[in-house]
Every structure is written in C-alpha cells, then in structure tokens.
Amino acid sequence: MTKRPAKKSFTPDASGPLNGVRVVDLSRLVAGNVLTLQLADFGAEVIKVEPPEGDTLRSWRVKDVETAWKVYSRNKKSVALDLRSDGGRAIVRQLAASAAILVESFRPGVLEDMGLSPADLHRVNPKLVIVRISGWGQDGRYRHKPGFGTLIEGYSGFASMNGFADREPVLPPMYLADCMAALNGYGAVMVALREVEVNGGMGQVLDLPLFDPLFSMLGPQAANYKLTSEVKVRTGSRSTNAAPRNVYETKDGHWVCLSASTQGMAERVMAKIGRPELVKDPRFATNLERVKNGVELDRMIGAFIAARDLAENLKYFDEAGVTIGPVYDISQIVQDDYVLEREALIEIDDPEMGDLPTHPVVPRLSGTPGALKSSAPRVGEHNEVLLKPLLGEAEYAKLRQAGVISKGKKK
C-alpha cells in the first residue's frame, strides 16, 4: 500500500461507558464474537471461555494468521477451560456469579446438559443477562439443527431475492446472518442491562436465533405477497421500489452505483445524461413508470456512463449533485482518501503482521467513546490473572495440572 491508514496505539487503562460490566463469552465463531466485540470496545470486561484448542474462529486463517480472530476479539481476555469436566463447568458458574452478561452459542439443550441452564445460572446470579445464540431458536421444530448462517440466509428468503433472474440465487459473500444477529443482540443486551441497572429488575434470557433478525430485514415482503400473490423476482442491482437504481460499467472497466429514489433526483439524472425530454415521457415521468421501464432507462444511463472513465463520471455527476459513487473492492478501499481521512480503516500493532489493518470502534460517540485497549488474546492468556484469584493458588494449580485449565493446544 502506498497510502497508509492512521496508526493507533492501545491504551490499556482507557475508561469506557461499560467499565465494570463483566461478560462471560462461551460463544464460538462470528455472531457471539461480534456481539461481545461491541461490548468490549466500549469498556466491558469480556472473558472469552475457550476450549483448549481455542475458539473455532481461530481456524479461519490466511497465510496461517488468525485474521478473523484478531479483528473480532480485540479488547477481550481469554481463559481456556475443558467444559467437559466438572471443574471447568464449576469455574464458569463462579465467573457467572460476578458477571452482568453471559453469551453462549451452543446448540439448544447443550447448556442444560452441562448443568449451566438459565435456571442454574440465575440461582447463582439472579441479575445475569443470558444471551442464547442459535440458528433457529431455543424452541420449535428446528431447535436441534446446526446454526450455520448459510442455512439461514437461504431459508429466510434473502438468497431467493439476491442475484439475477436468469441465474441461481446468491448467498451473501460475508457473514450476513451472523452479523445481523450480533447487532440485534447487542441492542437487546443494552435493554436487558438497563432493566437490571436502572429499573431494579431481574436478569433474563435473550433467545437470539440467526433467523429472526435477517428475516425481519426483508421488511414488507410478506405484506406485499398477500396483496399481489407474486414472489419478488431477482433483479440484480435494479430496485423494484425506485428507478433509476443500478450499477453501470465505465469506459475504463470500473463500475459506479447510482440511485435516484426521489422524483427530483430522477429528473436531474435524466437531464444530466442529455435526455431532458424523458422527464415528460410517460414511460419515465413517474417513479412507478420508471420502475416498469427500468431496462430501457438503464440502457440510456449506461451508455452515457460507458463513454466516460471512472474519474470523469464521478466528477461530472458529483458536480451535478447526482447520487453516484464508485463500486470499490478492498484493494481500492484501503487506498481511498475518504476512508483514510475519516479513519474508517486504521492500523494497530500486531506481533505477526507488524500492523493489522482493521476497523476502529464503531459507532463513534462524542461523549463516551470506545477505545482500543488490547490486541486479541492468545488461547488462555489470562488464565492466571483471572482464575488464580477466583480459585486460590492451590486449587488453580490442581486444576491446571489436571488439564481443566489449559494454556492451549498446539495446532
């Protein structure tokens, strides 16, 4: 990279609005880790309880570097326990006794089988907020099914709407179901925590399947189907709500995205591509007609854009006040002036990579911002500092010797 993101340092003593909130995180992979990252970035003490081989997210490696783990597990602490043992489960109960939140993503019923059911945990700590992440929910006919986001992205209706009509449905190329669930769960955790801390209420259980948040994002599709008896077809990047809206290729082989979802903006686009007469053309005079005739409208817009390179298009339409932007890949994003100036991408110290490019704390709060306190932990890095005071030196040594507490296994 010729341009570099801003370098940010860790501030281990930084204070945050969630200071004093202890979180016990038993989850694996993406959803739980993204949820607890939000808490950790704003000051919560997140204790990752990992098996001796580590969270399965660690196995998502690039050139043998745990990039996903590094990005999603900063600001957290790690203890490594064998939860198949009575001693390991007993330590979880002890940690839960001093925690405000516990997050888990086992298949429904597994927590109960371990003697760590919500009822068991609430006997230890009645104020505990318990987040139960799964694919399909804690009850219902599919509670036993694995909770992989891919299945939810297909089942929820998302994939059937995504892509082009003459091709196969398209799954998202990122962890969409997991991240949607994580951010929904983060908001719900704040509600539950407020009930405890402000209203004097008791802890509760958050049933957080990956399915519900993603399905809710489909918005009015069920209502639309009731009215029309029509299934929404795949339209690529074209919208069925407003036109014009699409991606268009430029002369130099790049792409731009354009949206004109208001009448004024649509009229401006038509004028700026040299076709002001379209404003009065019955095929394009209203949004409803523009949607119906979107293919023809896109042909005219596409021809105008295809005659100019990316930079020329962006300058021309930006000066005209038209909502257009580039379609970037990651090689362009890491060099983009907006991204770098806003510090939407930063670099932090990393022992393997030297500098780890990553996102900063999101969102940005003016009065109580989050902070970067520490890099993602090694497996069991905080065993001693967290568990020895909890158990006592003799018991800690005994459980360490027995393998209940682990320093991690070599991969």
mmCIF file of C-alpha atoms in Angstrom:
data_model
loop_
_atom_site.group_PDB
_atom_site.id
_atom_site.type_symbol
_atom_site.label_atom_id
_atom_site.label_comp_id
_atom_site.label_asym_id
_atom_site.label_seq_id
_atom_site.Cartn_x
_atom_site.Cartn_y
_atom_site.Cartn_z
ATOM 1 C CA MET A 1 0.000 0.000 0.000
ATOM 2 C CA THR A 2 1.370 3.420 -0.906
ATOM 3 C CA LYS A 3 -1.119 5.244 1.329
ATOM 4 C CA ARG A 4 -1.324 4.048 4.911
ATOM 5 C CA PRO A 5 -4.175 4.059 7.411
ATOM 6 C CA ALA A 6 -3.688 6.049 10.583
ATOM 7 C CA LYS A 7 -1.683 4.141 13.187
ATOM 8 C CA LYS A 8 -3.473 3.769 16.513
ATOM 9 C CA SER A 9 -1.959 2.653 19.787
ATOM 10 C CA PHE A 10 -3.511 0.547 22.501
ATOM 11 C CA THR A 11 -4.421 2.351 25.718
ATOM 12 C CA PRO A 12 -4.760 -0.403 28.350
ATOM 13 C CA ASP A 13 -6.023 1.978 31.051
ATOM 14 C CA ALA A 14 -8.681 3.633 28.893
ATOM 15 C CA SER A 15 -12.067 4.093 30.532
ATOM 16 C CA GLY A 16 -15.349 3.362 28.755
ATOM 17 C CA PRO A 17 -19.074 3.656 29.470
ATOM 18 C CA LEU A 18 -19.334 -0.098 30.090
ATOM 19 C CA ASN A 19 -16.472 -0.230 32.591
ATOM 20 C CA GLY A 20 -17.376 -2.622 35.390
ATOM 21 C CA VAL A 21 -19.644 -4.763 33.194
ATOM 22 C CA ARG A 22 -18.255 -8.283 33.174
ATOM 23 C CA VAL A 23 -19.209 -10.517 30.241
ATOM 24 C CA VAL A 24 -18.610 -14.260 30.151
ATOM 25 C CA ASP A 25 -18.465 -15.300 26.494
ATOM 26 C CA LEU A 26 -18.887 -19.011 25.776
ATOM 27 C CA SER A 27 -19.763 -18.445 22.120
ATOM 28 C CA ARG A 28 -17.932 -19.625 19.019
ATOM 29 C CA LEU A 29 -17.397 -18.254 15.511
ATOM 30 C CA VAL A 30 -18.895 -14.955 14.354
ATOM 31 C CA ALA A 31 -22.215 -13.932 15.917
ATOM 32 C CA GLY A 32 -21.167 -14.116 19.561
ATOM 33 C CA ASN A 33 -17.757 -12.642 18.903
ATOM 34 C CA VAL A 34 -19.175 -9.653 17.026
ATOM 35 C CA LEU A 35 -21.718 -9.061 19.793
ATOM 36 C CA THR A 36 -19.125 -9.146 22.562
ATOM 37 C CA LEU A 37 -16.693 -7.067 20.486
ATOM 38 C CA GLN A 38 -19.219 -4.221 20.638
ATOM 39 C CA LEU A 39 -19.317 -4.559 24.421
ATOM 40 C CA ALA A 40 -15.546 -4.845 24.761
ATOM 41 C CA ASP A 41 -14.891 -1.801 22.571
ATOM 42 C CA PHE A 42 -16.944 0.302 24.969
ATOM 43 C CA GLY A 43 -15.211 -0.880 28.118
ATOM 44 C CA ALA A 44 -16.858 -4.139 29.199
ATOM 45 C CA GLU A 45 -14.556 -6.837 30.555
ATOM 46 C CA VAL A 46 -15.196 -9.657 28.098
ATOM 47 C CA ILE A 47 -13.845 -13.016 29.232
ATOM 48 C CA LYS A 48 -13.661 -15.471 26.358
ATOM 49 C CA VAL A 49 -14.014 -19.001 27.731
ATOM 50 C CA GLU A 50 -12.293 -21.107 25.065
ATOM 51 C CA PRO A 51 -11.724 -24.843 24.782
ATOM 52 C CA PRO A 52 -8.063 -25.893 24.948
ATOM 53 C CA GLU A 53 -7.844 -25.817 21.143
ATOM 54 C CA GLY A 54 -9.293 -22.294 21.079
ATOM 55 C CA ASP A 55 -12.393 -20.712 19.594
ATOM 56 C CA THR A 56 -13.205 -22.204 16.183
ATOM 57 C CA LEU A 57 -12.935 -18.676 14.761
ATOM 58 C CA ARG A 58 -9.170 -19.030 15.182
ATOM 59 C CA SER A 59 -9.112 -21.676 12.448
ATOM 60 C CA TRP A 60 -10.183 -19.114 9.819
ATOM 61 C CA ARG A 61 -6.621 -18.294 8.832
ATOM 62 C CA VAL A 62 -4.974 -16.504 5.936
ATOM 63 C CA LYS A 63 -1.318 -17.429 5.403
ATOM 64 C CA ASP A 64 -1.529 -19.069 8.844
ATOM 65 C CA VAL A 65 -2.594 -15.794 10.517
ATOM 66 C CA GLU A 66 -5.807 -15.683 12.573
ATOM 67 C CA THR A 67 -7.100 -12.534 10.883
ATOM 68 C CA ALA A 68 -10.787 -13.012 11.783
ATOM 69 C CA TRP A 69 -9.901 -13.665 15.406
ATOM 70 C CA LYS A 70 -7.635 -10.625 15.558
ATOM 71 C CA VAL A 71 -10.333 -8.311 14.180
ATOM 72 C CA TYR A 72 -13.283 -9.621 16.217
ATOM 73 C CA SER A 73 -11.590 -10.374 19.541
ATOM 74 C CA ARG A 74 -9.555 -7.294 20.397
ATOM 75 C CA ASN A 75 -10.122 -5.839 23.867
ATOM 76 C CA LYS A 76 -11.046 -9.291 25.235
ATOM 77 C CA LYS A 77 -9.450 -11.668 27.721
ATOM 78 C CA SER A 78 -9.087 -15.420 27.262
ATOM 79 C CA VAL A 79 -9.274 -18.329 29.656
ATOM 80 C CA ALA A 80 -9.063 -21.885 28.329
ATOM 81 C CA LEU A 81 -11.194 -24.474 30.110
ATOM 82 C CA ASP A 82 -12.227 -28.043 29.469
ATOM 83 C CA LEU A 83 -16.014 -27.714 29.775
ATOM 84 C CA ARG A 84 -16.407 -31.475 29.519
ATOM 85 C CA SER A 85 -15.067 -31.607 33.086
ATOM 86 C CA ASP A 86 -16.983 -30.839 36.259
ATOM 87 C CA GLY A 87 -14.174 -28.500 37.283
ATOM 88 C CA GLY A 88 -14.413 -26.487 34.080
ATOM 89 C CA ARG A 89 -18.160 -26.057 34.412
ATOM 90 C CA ALA A 90 -17.772 -25.102 38.067
ATOM 91 C CA ILE A 91 -15.400 -22.297 37.051
ATOM 92 C CA VAL A 92 -17.992 -20.997 34.572
ATOM 93 C CA ARG A 93 -20.545 -20.827 37.415
ATOM 94 C CA GLN A 94 -18.055 -18.885 39.528
ATOM 95 C CA LEU A 95 -17.350 -16.457 36.694
ATOM 96 C CA ALA A 96 -21.083 -16.040 36.057
ATOM 97 C CA ALA A 97 -21.645 -15.151 39.701
ATOM 98 C CA SER A 98 -19.726 -11.894 39.196
ATOM 99 C CA ALA A 99 -20.866 -11.203 35.647
ATOM 100 C CA ALA A 100 -23.604 -8.992 34.232
ATOM 101 C CA ILE A 101 -23.901 -10.850 30.922
ATOM 102 C CA LEU A 102 -23.267 -14.382 29.699
ATOM 103 C CA VAL A 103 -23.243 -15.198 25.967
ATOM 104 C CA GLU A 104 -23.402 -18.733 24.536
ATOM 105 C CA SER A 105 -23.941 -20.265 21.117
ATOM 106 C CA PHE A 106 -24.215 -23.978 21.801
ATOM 107 C CA ARG A 107 -26.938 -25.994 20.130
ATOM 108 C CA PRO A 108 -30.138 -25.665 22.223
ATOM 109 C CA GLY A 109 -30.083 -28.105 25.114
ATOM 110 C CA VAL A 110 -26.294 -28.341 25.426
ATOM 111 C CA LEU A 111 -26.106 -25.695 28.155
ATOM 112 C CA GLU A 112 -28.729 -27.635 30.106
ATOM 113 C CA ASP A 113 -26.796 -30.873 29.636
ATOM 114 C CA MET A 114 -23.744 -29.175 31.164
ATOM 115 C CA GLY A 115 -25.691 -28.145 34.249
ATOM 116 C CA LEU A 116 -25.466 -24.499 33.185
ATOM 117 C CA SER A 117 -29.092 -23.882 32.259
ATOM 118 C CA PRO A 118 -30.508 -20.368 32.708
ATOM 119 C CA ALA A 119 -32.274 -21.579 35.843
ATOM 120 C CA ASP A 120 -28.977 -22.918 37.229
ATOM 121 C CA LEU A 121 -27.139 -19.711 36.370
ATOM 122 C CA HIS A 122 -29.873 -17.491 37.800
ATOM 123 C CA ARG A 123 -29.666 -19.373 41.070
ATOM 124 C CA VAL A 124 -26.031 -18.274 41.185
ATOM 125 C CA ASN A 125 -26.722 -14.743 39.882
ATOM 126 C CA PRO A 126 -30.379 -13.612 39.590
ATOM 127 C CA LYS A 127 -29.335 -10.409 37.791
ATOM 128 C CA LEU A 128 -27.490 -12.195 34.988
ATOM 129 C CA VAL A 129 -28.477 -11.393 31.395
ATOM 130 C CA ILE A 130 -28.100 -14.600 29.358
ATOM 131 C CA VAL A 131 -27.805 -14.380 25.563
ATOM 132 C CA ARG A 132 -28.525 -17.664 23.773
ATOM 133 C CA ILE A 133 -27.398 -17.571 20.132
ATOM 134 C CA SER A 134 -28.536 -20.356 17.840
ATOM 135 C CA GLY A 135 -29.575 -20.856 14.255
ATOM 136 C CA TRP A 136 -33.275 -21.427 14.768
ATOM 137 C CA GLY A 137 -34.173 -20.542 18.364
ATOM 138 C CA GLN A 138 -34.439 -22.333 21.679
ATOM 139 C CA ASP A 139 -37.782 -23.931 20.803
ATOM 140 C CA GLY A 140 -39.621 -25.093 17.707
ATOM 141 C CA ARG A 141 -39.123 -27.947 15.278
ATOM 142 C CA TYR A 142 -35.659 -26.862 14.125
ATOM 143 C CA ARG A 143 -34.080 -26.165 17.503
ATOM 144 C CA HIS A 144 -31.832 -29.216 17.000
ATOM 145 C CA LYS A 145 -30.423 -28.071 13.637
ATOM 146 C CA PRO A 146 -26.918 -26.579 13.306
ATOM 147 C CA GLY A 147 -26.954 -22.798 13.307
ATOM 148 C CA PHE A 148 -24.831 -22.040 10.259
ATOM 149 C CA GLY A 149 -25.559 -18.643 8.726
ATOM 150 C CA THR A 150 -25.630 -20.112 5.215
ATOM 151 C CA LEU A 151 -28.776 -22.108 6.020
ATOM 152 C CA ILE A 152 -30.482 -19.046 7.458
ATOM 153 C CA GLU A 153 -29.515 -16.860 4.503
ATOM 154 C CA GLY A 154 -31.231 -19.375 2.251
ATOM 155 C CA TYR A 155 -34.234 -20.181 4.451
ATOM 156 C CA SER A 156 -35.048 -16.579 5.381
ATOM 157 C CA GLY A 157 -35.808 -15.537 1.805
ATOM 158 C CA PHE A 158 -32.696 -13.423 1.394
ATOM 159 C CA ALA A 159 -30.934 -15.593 -1.194
ATOM 160 C CA SER A 160 -34.079 -16.019 -3.293
ATOM 161 C CA MET A 161 -34.193 -12.226 -3.750
ATOM 162 C CA ASN A 162 -30.480 -11.776 -4.318
ATOM 163 C CA GLY A 163 -28.873 -12.021 -7.753
ATOM 164 C CA PHE A 164 -30.270 -12.097 -11.290
ATOM 165 C CA ALA A 165 -33.480 -13.700 -12.545
ATOM 166 C CA ASP A 166 -31.722 -15.920 -15.086
ATOM 167 C CA ARG A 167 -29.147 -17.260 -12.643
ATOM 168 C CA GLU A 168 -29.069 -19.130 -9.353
ATOM 169 C CA PRO A 169 -29.977 -17.441 -6.044
ATOM 170 C CA VAL A 170 -26.908 -15.810 -4.467
ATOM 171 C CA LEU A 171 -25.785 -16.210 -0.867
ATOM 172 C CA PRO A 172 -24.025 -13.203 0.669
ATOM 173 C CA PRO A 173 -20.202 -13.231 0.474
ATOM 174 C CA MET A 174 -19.865 -12.256 4.123
ATOM 175 C CA TYR A 175 -21.258 -13.389 7.497
ATOM 176 C CA LEU A 176 -24.552 -11.546 6.988
ATOM 177 C CA ALA A 177 -26.882 -13.614 9.186
ATOM 178 C CA ASP A 178 -24.315 -13.779 11.999
ATOM 179 C CA CYS A 179 -23.581 -10.064 11.989
ATOM 180 C CA MET A 180 -27.248 -9.084 11.784
ATOM 181 C CA ALA A 181 -27.961 -11.289 14.794
ATOM 182 C CA ALA A 182 -24.953 -9.890 16.666
ATOM 183 C CA LEU A 183 -26.022 -6.276 16.240
ATOM 184 C CA ASN A 184 -29.636 -7.072 17.133
ATOM 185 C CA GLY A 185 -28.372 -8.923 20.176
ATOM 186 C CA TYR A 186 -26.133 -6.043 21.192
ATOM 187 C CA GLY A 187 -29.129 -3.706 21.291
ATOM 188 C CA ALA A 188 -31.235 -6.237 23.192
ATOM 189 C CA VAL A 189 -28.454 -6.721 25.742
ATOM 190 C CA MET A 190 -28.456 -2.983 26.435
ATOM 191 C CA VAL A 191 -32.226 -3.106 27.012
ATOM 192 C CA ALA A 192 -31.895 -6.050 29.392
ATOM 193 C CA LEU A 193 -28.970 -4.420 31.206
ATOM 194 C CA ARG A 194 -30.956 -1.215 31.669
ATOM 195 C CA GLU A 195 -33.808 -3.224 33.174
ATOM 196 C CA VAL A 196 -31.393 -4.574 35.782
ATOM 197 C CA GLU A 197 -29.315 -1.469 36.475
ATOM 198 C CA VAL A 198 -31.914 1.299 36.175
ATOM 199 C CA ASN A 199 -35.272 -0.323 36.819
ATOM 200 C CA GLY A 200 -34.067 -2.726 39.514
ATOM 201 C CA GLY A 201 -35.327 -5.718 37.576
ATOM 202 C CA MET A 202 -34.003 -9.236 37.327
ATOM 203 C CA GLY A 203 -31.842 -10.931 34.747
ATOM 204 C CA GLN A 204 -33.486 -12.557 31.762
ATOM 205 C CA VAL A 205 -32.834 -14.808 28.772
ATOM 206 C CA LEU A 206 -32.410 -13.442 25.245
ATOM 207 C CA ASP A 207 -33.388 -16.063 22.670
ATOM 208 C CA LEU A 208 -31.331 -14.884 19.680
ATOM 209 C CA PRO A 209 -31.552 -17.111 16.594
ATOM 210 C CA LEU A 210 -29.808 -16.042 13.420
ATOM 211 C CA PHE A 211 -33.105 -16.449 11.545
ATOM 212 C CA ASP A 212 -35.252 -13.770 13.196
ATOM 213 C CA PRO A 213 -33.066 -10.665 12.623
ATOM 214 C CA LEU A 214 -32.329 -11.481 8.991
ATOM 215 C CA PHE A 215 -35.950 -12.308 8.216
ATOM 216 C CA SER A 216 -37.047 -9.036 9.825
ATOM 217 C CA MET A 217 -34.776 -7.151 7.404
ATOM 218 C CA LEU A 218 -36.909 -8.351 4.488
ATOM 219 C CA GLY A 219 -39.427 -5.781 5.662
ATOM 220 C CA PRO A 220 -42.782 -5.776 3.856
ATOM 221 C CA GLN A 221 -42.233 -8.841 1.659
ATOM 222 C CA ALA A 222 -44.951 -10.908 3.363
ATOM 223 C CA ALA A 223 -47.402 -7.999 3.174
ATOM 224 C CA ASN A 224 -46.542 -7.430 -0.482
ATOM 225 C CA TYR A 225 -47.119 -11.097 -1.246
ATOM 226 C CA LYS A 226 -50.505 -11.009 0.482
ATOM 227 C CA LEU A 227 -51.551 -8.093 -1.717
ATOM 228 C CA THR A 228 -50.186 -9.380 -5.022
ATOM 229 C CA SER A 229 -49.726 -13.164 -4.706
ATOM 230 C CA GLU A 230 -46.427 -12.528 -6.507
ATOM 231 C CA VAL A 231 -42.998 -13.644 -5.358
ATOM 232 C CA LYS A 232 -40.362 -10.930 -5.662
ATOM 233 C CA VAL A 233 -38.094 -11.789 -8.569
ATOM 234 C CA ARG A 234 -34.347 -11.330 -8.594
ATOM 235 C CA THR A 235 -33.460 -8.083 -10.359
ATOM 236 C CA GLY A 236 -29.714 -7.873 -9.841
ATOM 237 C CA SER A 237 -28.818 -4.355 -8.695
ATOM 238 C CA ARG A 238 -32.017 -2.838 -10.071
ATOM 239 C CA SER A 239 -34.627 -1.852 -7.469
ATOM 240 C CA THR A 240 -38.301 -2.762 -7.627
ATOM 241 C CA ASN A 241 -39.133 0.279 -5.495
ATOM 242 C CA ALA A 242 -37.408 3.139 -7.307
ATOM 243 C CA ALA A 243 -35.692 3.860 -10.623
ATOM 244 C CA PRO A 244 -33.110 4.515 -11.783
ATOM 245 C CA ARG A 245 -31.005 2.454 -9.411
ATOM 246 C CA ASN A 246 -28.250 0.159 -10.652
ATOM 247 C CA VAL A 247 -24.553 -0.354 -11.250
ATOM 248 C CA TYR A 248 -23.017 0.757 -14.532
ATOM 249 C CA GLU A 249 -19.667 -0.017 -16.139
ATOM 250 C CA THR A 250 -17.329 2.834 -17.011
ATOM 251 C CA LYS A 251 -15.098 3.226 -20.059
ATOM 252 C CA ASP A 252 -12.016 2.068 -18.152
ATOM 253 C CA GLY A 253 -13.622 -1.131 -16.865
ATOM 254 C CA HIS A 254 -14.634 0.093 -13.402
ATOM 255 C CA TRP A 255 -18.154 0.346 -12.014
ATOM 256 C CA VAL A 256 -20.309 3.039 -10.460
ATOM 257 C CA CYS A 257 -23.536 2.740 -8.461
ATOM 258 C CA LEU A 258 -26.308 5.271 -8.967
ATOM 259 C CA SER A 259 -29.549 5.793 -7.079
ATOM 260 C CA ALA A 260 -32.298 8.303 -7.813
ATOM 261 C CA SER A 261 -35.103 7.331 -5.460
ATOM 262 C CA THR A 262 -36.753 10.778 -5.384
ATOM 263 C CA GLN A 263 -38.565 12.474 -8.243
ATOM 264 C CA GLY A 264 -36.238 15.459 -8.252
ATOM 265 C CA MET A 265 -33.115 13.304 -8.358
ATOM 266 C CA ALA A 266 -34.506 11.133 -11.159
ATOM 267 C CA GLU A 267 -35.285 14.214 -13.244
ATOM 268 C CA ARG A 268 -31.774 15.543 -12.606
ATOM 269 C CA VAL A 269 -30.211 12.291 -13.797
ATOM 270 C CA MET A 270 -32.228 12.309 -16.997
ATOM 271 C CA ALA A 271 -31.266 15.918 -17.681
ATOM 272 C CA LYS A 272 -27.577 15.348 -16.937
ATOM 273 C CA ILE A 273 -27.269 12.421 -19.345
ATOM 274 C CA GLY A 274 -28.506 14.769 -22.060
ATOM 275 C CA ARG A 275 -32.060 13.443 -22.179
ATOM 276 C CA PRO A 276 -34.230 16.174 -20.549
ATOM 277 C CA GLU A 277 -37.184 15.158 -22.745
ATOM 278 C CA LEU A 278 -37.500 11.949 -20.720
ATOM 279 C CA VAL A 279 -38.902 13.948 -17.815
ATOM 280 C CA LYS A 280 -42.155 14.367 -19.764
ATOM 281 C CA ASP A 281 -42.067 10.959 -21.449
ATOM 282 C CA PRO A 282 -44.963 8.901 -19.996
ATOM 283 C CA ARG A 283 -42.618 5.898 -19.652
ATOM 284 C CA PHE A 284 -40.336 7.801 -17.269
ATOM 285 C CA ALA A 285 -42.416 10.673 -15.865
ATOM 286 C CA THR A 286 -43.274 8.918 -12.582
ATOM 287 C CA ASN A 287 -41.417 6.514 -10.359
ATOM 288 C CA LEU A 288 -43.956 3.752 -10.984
ATOM 289 C CA GLU A 289 -43.459 4.011 -14.743
ATOM 290 C CA ARG A 290 -39.680 4.276 -14.413
ATOM 291 C CA VAL A 291 -39.621 1.017 -12.448
ATOM 292 C CA LYS A 292 -41.734 -0.668 -15.144
ATOM 293 C CA ASN A 293 -39.404 0.628 -17.862
ATOM 294 C CA GLY A 294 -36.191 0.277 -15.885
ATOM 295 C CA VAL A 295 -34.357 -1.779 -18.509
ATOM 296 C CA GLU A 296 -34.733 0.911 -21.162
ATOM 297 C CA LEU A 297 -33.834 3.706 -18.724
ATOM 298 C CA ASP A 298 -30.750 1.791 -17.612
ATOM 299 C CA ARG A 299 -29.708 1.330 -21.223
ATOM 300 C CA MET A 300 -29.606 5.104 -21.745
ATOM 301 C CA ILE A 301 -27.859 5.850 -18.462
ATOM 302 C CA GLY A 302 -25.421 3.004 -19.042
ATOM 303 C CA ALA A 303 -24.500 4.281 -22.500
ATOM 304 C CA PHE A 304 -23.703 7.731 -21.104
ATOM 305 C CA ILE A 305 -21.557 6.314 -18.300
ATOM 306 C CA ALA A 306 -19.814 3.800 -20.570
ATOM 307 C CA ALA A 307 -18.466 6.652 -22.702
ATOM 308 C CA ARG A 308 -16.515 8.112 -19.761
ATOM 309 C CA ASP A 309 -13.947 6.709 -17.370
ATOM 310 C CA LEU A 310 -14.496 6.330 -13.635
ATOM 311 C CA ALA A 311 -12.900 9.588 -12.534
ATOM 312 C CA GLU A 312 -14.701 11.567 -15.230
ATOM 313 C CA ASN A 313 -18.087 10.106 -14.285
ATOM 314 C CA LEU A 314 -17.606 10.728 -10.593
ATOM 315 C CA LYS A 315 -16.531 14.335 -11.130
ATOM 316 C CA TYR A 316 -19.305 15.103 -13.599
ATOM 317 C CA PHE A 317 -22.178 13.636 -11.606
ATOM 318 C CA ASP A 318 -20.871 14.867 -8.269
ATOM 319 C CA GLU A 319 -20.733 18.424 -9.538
ATOM 320 C CA ALA A 320 -24.268 17.955 -10.867
ATOM 321 C CA GLY A 321 -25.489 16.848 -7.447
ATOM 322 C CA VAL A 322 -26.372 13.330 -8.597
ATOM 323 C CA THR A 323 -26.121 10.454 -6.118
ATOM 324 C CA ILE A 324 -23.414 8.332 -7.682
ATOM 325 C CA GLY A 325 -20.371 6.585 -6.284
ATOM 326 C CA PRO A 326 -17.708 4.020 -7.155
ATOM 327 C CA VAL A 327 -18.095 0.292 -6.652
ATOM 328 C CA TYR A 328 -14.878 -0.479 -4.798
ATOM 329 C CA ASP A 329 -13.081 -3.687 -3.947
ATOM 330 C CA ILE A 330 -10.818 -3.944 -0.910
ATOM 331 C CA SER A 331 -7.692 -3.009 -2.902
ATOM 332 C CA GLN A 332 -9.321 0.346 -3.673
ATOM 333 C CA ILE A 333 -10.864 0.851 -0.227
ATOM 334 C CA VAL A 334 -7.505 0.627 1.551
ATOM 335 C CA GLN A 335 -6.180 3.441 -0.686
ATOM 336 C CA ASP A 336 -9.264 5.673 -0.661
ATOM 337 C CA ASP A 337 -8.839 9.218 0.631
ATOM 338 C CA TYR A 338 -12.276 9.334 2.276
ATOM 339 C CA VAL A 339 -11.695 6.064 4.126
ATOM 340 C CA LEU A 340 -8.221 7.105 5.275
ATOM 341 C CA GLU A 341 -9.074 10.702 6.177
ATOM 342 C CA ARG A 342 -12.100 9.638 8.203
ATOM 343 C CA GLU A 343 -10.019 6.841 9.764
ATOM 344 C CA ALA A 344 -12.663 4.285 8.877
ATOM 345 C CA LEU A 345 -9.661 1.989 8.419
ATOM 346 C CA ILE A 346 -6.828 2.091 10.929
ATOM 347 C CA GLU A 347 -3.719 0.097 11.757
ATOM 348 C CA ILE A 348 -2.850 -1.339 15.146
ATOM 349 C CA ASP A 349 0.238 -3.165 16.358
ATOM 350 C CA ASP A 350 0.292 -6.887 15.713
ATOM 351 C CA PRO A 351 3.114 -9.292 16.553
ATOM 352 C CA GLU A 352 2.617 -11.393 13.400
ATOM 353 C CA MET A 353 1.659 -8.805 10.794
ATOM 354 C CA GLY A 354 3.521 -5.822 12.183
ATOM 355 C CA ASP A 355 0.480 -3.649 11.577
ATOM 356 C CA LEU A 356 -3.067 -5.028 11.424
ATOM 357 C CA PRO A 357 -5.457 -3.045 9.184
ATOM 358 C CA THR A 358 -8.895 -3.087 10.798
ATOM 359 C CA HIS A 359 -11.976 -1.013 11.543
ATOM 360 C CA PRO A 360 -11.965 1.359 14.516
ATOM 361 C CA VAL A 361 -14.539 1.396 17.303
ATOM 362 C CA VAL A 362 -17.971 1.694 15.684
ATOM 363 C CA PRO A 363 -20.150 3.688 16.214
ATOM 364 C CA ARG A 364 -18.452 6.913 17.287
ATOM 365 C CA LEU A 365 -19.838 8.510 20.439
ATOM 366 C CA SER A 366 -18.933 12.109 21.187
ATOM 367 C CA GLY A 367 -19.224 11.891 24.966
ATOM 368 C CA THR A 368 -18.428 8.288 25.842
ATOM 369 C CA PRO A 369 -16.311 6.879 23.013
ATOM 370 C CA GLY A 370 -14.939 3.380 22.967
ATOM 371 C CA ALA A 371 -11.247 2.595 22.998
ATOM 372 C CA LEU A 372 -8.619 0.148 21.795
ATOM 373 C CA LYS A 373 -7.255 -1.378 24.982
ATOM 374 C CA SER A 374 -5.575 -4.604 23.889
ATOM 375 C CA SER A 375 -4.995 -6.918 20.953
ATOM 376 C CA ALA A 376 -6.895 -10.192 20.585
ATOM 377 C CA PRO A 377 -5.649 -12.616 23.253
ATOM 378 C CA ARG A 378 -3.765 -15.873 22.906
ATOM 379 C CA VAL A 379 -5.614 -19.008 23.988
ATOM 380 C CA GLY A 380 -5.711 -18.986 27.791
ATOM 381 C CA GLU A 381 -3.599 -15.838 28.012
ATOM 382 C CA HIS A 382 -5.486 -14.590 31.080
ATOM 383 C CA ASN A 383 -5.888 -17.874 32.937
ATOM 384 C CA GLU A 384 -3.662 -16.923 35.806
ATOM 385 C CA VAL A 385 -4.686 -13.309 36.266
ATOM 386 C CA LEU A 386 -8.395 -14.145 36.234
ATOM 387 C CA LEU A 387 -8.632 -17.632 37.696
ATOM 388 C CA LYS A 388 -5.977 -17.743 40.396
ATOM 389 C CA PRO A 389 -7.691 -15.003 42.494
ATOM 390 C CA LEU A 390 -11.040 -16.730 41.887
ATOM 391 C CA LEU A 391 -9.903 -20.231 42.867
ATOM 392 C CA GLY A 392 -6.972 -19.698 45.144
ATOM 393 C CA GLU A 393 -3.410 -20.691 44.332
ATOM 394 C CA ALA A 394 -3.679 -24.328 45.426
ATOM 395 C CA GLU A 395 -6.923 -25.066 43.574
ATOM 396 C CA TYR A 396 -5.667 -23.240 40.496
ATOM 397 C CA ALA A 397 -2.505 -25.369 40.452
ATOM 398 C CA LYS A 398 -4.543 -28.548 40.938
ATOM 399 C CA LEU A 399 -6.924 -27.784 38.057
ATOM 400 C CA ARG A 400 -4.058 -26.654 35.868
ATOM 401 C CA GLN A 401 -2.275 -29.938 36.489
ATOM 402 C CA ALA A 402 -5.460 -31.885 35.763
ATOM 403 C CA GLY A 403 -5.926 -30.132 32.411
ATOM 404 C CA VAL A 404 -9.187 -28.463 33.421
ATOM 405 C CA ILE A 405 -7.411 -25.142 32.891
ATOM 406 C CA SER A 406 -5.313 -25.109 29.727
ATOM 407 C CA LYS A 407 -2.728 -22.903 28.088
ATOM 408 C CA GLY A 408 -3.960 -24.012 24.676
ATOM 409 C CA LYS A 409 -3.041 -26.799 22.346
ATOM 410 C CA LYS A 410 -0.582 -26.569 19.503
ATOM 411 C CA LYS A 411 -2.304 -26.517 16.107
#
